[in-house]
XYZ file of C-alpha atoms in Angstrom:
249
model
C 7.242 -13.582 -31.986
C 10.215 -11.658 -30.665
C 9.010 -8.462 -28.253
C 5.118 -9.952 -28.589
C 3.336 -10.008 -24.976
C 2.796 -13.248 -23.366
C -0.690 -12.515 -23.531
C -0.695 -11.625 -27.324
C 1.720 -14.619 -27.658
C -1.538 -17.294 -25.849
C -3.874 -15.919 -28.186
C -1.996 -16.511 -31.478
C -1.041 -20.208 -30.140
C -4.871 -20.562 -28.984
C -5.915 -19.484 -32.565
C -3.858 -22.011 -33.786
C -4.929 -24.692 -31.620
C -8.645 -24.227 -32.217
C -7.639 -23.719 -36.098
C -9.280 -19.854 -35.892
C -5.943 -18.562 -36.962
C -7.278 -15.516 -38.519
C -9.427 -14.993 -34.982
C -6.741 -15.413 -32.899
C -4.655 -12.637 -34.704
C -7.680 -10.357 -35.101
C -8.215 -10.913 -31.237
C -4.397 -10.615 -30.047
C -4.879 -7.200 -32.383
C -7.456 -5.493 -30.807
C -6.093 -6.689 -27.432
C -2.342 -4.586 -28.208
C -5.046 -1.528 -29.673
C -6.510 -2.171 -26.020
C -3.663 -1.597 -24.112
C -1.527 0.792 -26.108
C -4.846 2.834 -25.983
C -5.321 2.244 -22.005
C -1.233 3.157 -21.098
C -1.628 6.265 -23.306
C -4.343 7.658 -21.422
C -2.823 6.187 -18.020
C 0.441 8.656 -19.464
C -0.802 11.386 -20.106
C -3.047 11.733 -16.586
C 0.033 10.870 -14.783
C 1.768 13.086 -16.738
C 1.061 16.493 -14.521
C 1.339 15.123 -10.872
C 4.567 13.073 -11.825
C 6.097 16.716 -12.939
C 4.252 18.058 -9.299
C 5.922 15.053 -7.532
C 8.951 15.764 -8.933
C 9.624 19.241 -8.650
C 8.263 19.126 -4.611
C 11.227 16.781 -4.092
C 13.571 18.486 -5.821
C 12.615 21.717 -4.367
C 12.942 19.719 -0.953
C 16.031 18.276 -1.652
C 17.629 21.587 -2.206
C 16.014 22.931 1.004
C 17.667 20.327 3.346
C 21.083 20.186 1.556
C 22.035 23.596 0.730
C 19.513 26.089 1.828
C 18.615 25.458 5.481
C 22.266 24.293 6.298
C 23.666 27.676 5.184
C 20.522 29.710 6.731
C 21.354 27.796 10.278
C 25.019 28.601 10.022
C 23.991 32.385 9.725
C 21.774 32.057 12.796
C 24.635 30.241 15.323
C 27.116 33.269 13.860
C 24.392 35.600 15.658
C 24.988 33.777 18.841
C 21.445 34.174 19.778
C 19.412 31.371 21.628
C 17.363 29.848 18.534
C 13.714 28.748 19.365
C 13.138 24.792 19.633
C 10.869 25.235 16.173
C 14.029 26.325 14.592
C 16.516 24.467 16.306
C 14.296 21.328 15.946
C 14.152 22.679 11.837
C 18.322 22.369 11.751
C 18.477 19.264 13.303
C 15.818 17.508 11.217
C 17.967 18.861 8.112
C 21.197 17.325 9.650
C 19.426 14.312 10.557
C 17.961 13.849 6.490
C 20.725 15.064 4.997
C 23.321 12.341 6.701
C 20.372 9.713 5.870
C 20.255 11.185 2.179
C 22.995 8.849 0.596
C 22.836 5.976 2.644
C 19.177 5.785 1.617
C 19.996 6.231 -1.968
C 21.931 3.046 -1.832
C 19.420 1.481 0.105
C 16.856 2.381 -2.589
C 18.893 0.903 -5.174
C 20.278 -2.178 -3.839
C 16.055 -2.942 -3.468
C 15.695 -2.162 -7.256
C 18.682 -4.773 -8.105
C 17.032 -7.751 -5.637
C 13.771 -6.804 -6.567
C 14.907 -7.348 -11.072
C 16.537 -10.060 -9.701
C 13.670 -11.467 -8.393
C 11.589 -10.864 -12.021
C 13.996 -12.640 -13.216
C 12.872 -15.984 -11.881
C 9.693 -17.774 -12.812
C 8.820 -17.558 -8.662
C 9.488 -14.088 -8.270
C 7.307 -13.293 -11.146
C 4.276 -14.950 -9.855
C 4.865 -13.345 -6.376
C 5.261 -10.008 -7.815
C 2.218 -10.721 -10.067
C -0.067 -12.146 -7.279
C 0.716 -8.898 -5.174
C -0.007 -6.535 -7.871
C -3.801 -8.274 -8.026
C -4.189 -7.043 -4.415
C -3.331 -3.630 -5.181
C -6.281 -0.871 -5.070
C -7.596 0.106 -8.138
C -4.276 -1.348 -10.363
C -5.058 -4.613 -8.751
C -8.655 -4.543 -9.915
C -7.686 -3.785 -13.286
C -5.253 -6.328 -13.936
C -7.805 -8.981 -12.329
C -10.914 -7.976 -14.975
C -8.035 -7.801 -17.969
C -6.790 -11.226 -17.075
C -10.039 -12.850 -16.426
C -11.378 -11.539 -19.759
C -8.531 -12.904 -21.649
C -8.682 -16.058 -19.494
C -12.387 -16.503 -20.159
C -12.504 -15.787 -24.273
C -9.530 -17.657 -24.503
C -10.640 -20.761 -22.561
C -14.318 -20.142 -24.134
C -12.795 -20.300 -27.786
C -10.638 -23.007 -27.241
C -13.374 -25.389 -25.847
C -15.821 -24.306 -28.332
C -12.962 -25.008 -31.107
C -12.617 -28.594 -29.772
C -9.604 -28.222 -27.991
C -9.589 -30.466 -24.694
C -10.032 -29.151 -21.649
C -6.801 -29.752 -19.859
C -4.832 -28.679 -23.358
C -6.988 -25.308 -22.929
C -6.188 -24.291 -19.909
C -3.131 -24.029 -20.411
C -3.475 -22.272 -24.234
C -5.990 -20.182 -22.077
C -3.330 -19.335 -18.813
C -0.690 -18.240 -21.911
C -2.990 -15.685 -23.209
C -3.932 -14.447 -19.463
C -0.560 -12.541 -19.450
C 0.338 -13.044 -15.760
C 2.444 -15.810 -14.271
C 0.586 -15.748 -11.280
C -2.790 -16.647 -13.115
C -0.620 -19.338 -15.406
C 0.300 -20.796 -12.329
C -3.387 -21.217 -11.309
C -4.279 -22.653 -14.616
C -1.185 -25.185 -14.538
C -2.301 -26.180 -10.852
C -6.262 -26.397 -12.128
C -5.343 -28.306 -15.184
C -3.525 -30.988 -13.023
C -7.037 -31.238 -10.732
C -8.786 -31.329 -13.773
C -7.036 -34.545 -14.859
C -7.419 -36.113 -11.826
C -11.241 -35.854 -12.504
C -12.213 -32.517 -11.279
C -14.807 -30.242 -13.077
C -13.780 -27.203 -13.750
C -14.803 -24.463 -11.557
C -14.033 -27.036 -8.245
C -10.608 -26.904 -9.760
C -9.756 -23.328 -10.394
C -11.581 -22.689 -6.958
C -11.902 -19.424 -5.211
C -8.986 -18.014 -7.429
C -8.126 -14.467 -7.181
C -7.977 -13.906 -10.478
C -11.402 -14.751 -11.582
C -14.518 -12.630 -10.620
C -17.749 -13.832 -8.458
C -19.544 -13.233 -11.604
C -16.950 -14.777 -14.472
C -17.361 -17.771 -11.350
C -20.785 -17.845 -11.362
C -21.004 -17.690 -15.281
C -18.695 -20.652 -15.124
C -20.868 -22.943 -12.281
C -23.836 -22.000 -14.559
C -22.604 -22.761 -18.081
C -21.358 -26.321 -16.468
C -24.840 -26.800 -15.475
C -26.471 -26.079 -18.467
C -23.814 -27.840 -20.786
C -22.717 -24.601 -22.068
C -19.187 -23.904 -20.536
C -17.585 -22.144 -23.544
C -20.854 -19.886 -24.153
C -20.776 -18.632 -20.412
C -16.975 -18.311 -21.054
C -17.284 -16.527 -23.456
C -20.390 -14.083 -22.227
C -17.569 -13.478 -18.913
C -14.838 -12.758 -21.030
C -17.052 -10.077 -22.723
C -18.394 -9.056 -19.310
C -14.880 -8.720 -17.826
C -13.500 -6.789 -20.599
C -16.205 -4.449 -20.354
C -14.843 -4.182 -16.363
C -11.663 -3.569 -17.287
C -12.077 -0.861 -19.860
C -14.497 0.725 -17.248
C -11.715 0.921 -14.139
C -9.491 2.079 -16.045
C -11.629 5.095 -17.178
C -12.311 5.385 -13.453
C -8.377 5.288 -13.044
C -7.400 7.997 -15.336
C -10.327 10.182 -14.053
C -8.717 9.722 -10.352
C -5.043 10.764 -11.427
């Protein structure tokens, strides 16, 4: 299990715990296809305005460092009055280029705190929670951890598995801390006598359709069914933003 996903890592345990072995590794497959497939393409659009980004700030680092220093030192030789565009030009360069290193190590002391941070269980599930609110990323990771939430949690109940025991098999295979943490807080409600959907509540995690799906299927008796239709449904919302992703890059 070394270097597996945590979401590849909740399947395979949910596979066991419903005794679908065999499903559970054919799903956690198709789900590493999924996203090897979906980072490749994410690569290669990225590929040309990462090079564009880079170059423009190399190209403007070498403008404020060594080129306009040396071209302003040439115009004060002349002795001439310089006009406030240029003289506003010079000082702007003087003004970056003494902020240049001191934001540098700025920059990298908030890379150090901010692993640091990962490296605790809360960090993760801030950093997680604020990457669902992000535009378009956000949306993606939502749909790709509601669908895995919502098969998972669908196959599991159907399986036998009880509920509270699910949601956590189910929060495993979501692959974000943040929606783990939901699931551990739900499954605690859910012990204490609360249905399901009044315990996972207006989560961020989980779409007003996968919720609706969910309030319906407890309704009708048929929980894992409409799980399992959302988990479908969000997948298919997933793989759709992040064609729309890759067609924005």
């Amino acid at each position: 299990a070394v270097g597996l996903p945590p979401a590849v890592l909740g399947l395979l345990r949910s596979g066991e715990a419903n005794g679908r072995v065999a499903k559970g590794v054919q799903r956690a497959a198709d789900l590493m296809e999924e996203s090897v497939a979906a980072r490749s393409a994410l690569r290669s659009a990225m590929a040309y305005p990462l090079l564009l980004a880079v170059a423009s700030l190399t190209a403007m680092t070498l403008m404020i460092t060594i080129v306009v220093p040396k071209f302003g030192a040439i115009l004060r030789d002349t002795g001439g009055t310089l006009p406030d565009s240029t003289r506003f030009l010079l000082g702007f360069a003087d003004t970056a280029r003494a902020l240049l290193l001191p934001a540098c190590a700025v920059l990298v002391a908030v890379l150090i705190v901010h692993r640091a941070q990962l490296a605790t269980p809360t960090g993760r599930i801030r950093w997680h929670r604020w990457l669902l609110h992000l535009p378009l990323i956000g949306g993606i990771r939502q749909a790709a951890a509601s669908a895995r939430f919502c098969e998972t949690l669908g196959a599991l109940l159907e399986g036998g598995v009880k509920l509270p025991a699910a949601l956590s098999g189910a929060g495993q295979a979501a692959g974000d801390d943040f929606v783990q943490s939901v699931c551990d807080e739900a499954r605690a409600r859910v012990i204490a006598g609360s249905a399901l959907s009044a315990a996972l509540g207006a989560t961020p995690f989980l779409s007003p359709i996968a919720a609706n799906l969910l309030r319906a299927g407890e309704e009708a008796g048929a929980v894992a069914a409409m799980l399992t239709h959302a988990g479908r449904m969000e997948a298919q919302r997933a793989r759709e933003l992040t064609s729309l992703a890759v067609r924005f890059v």
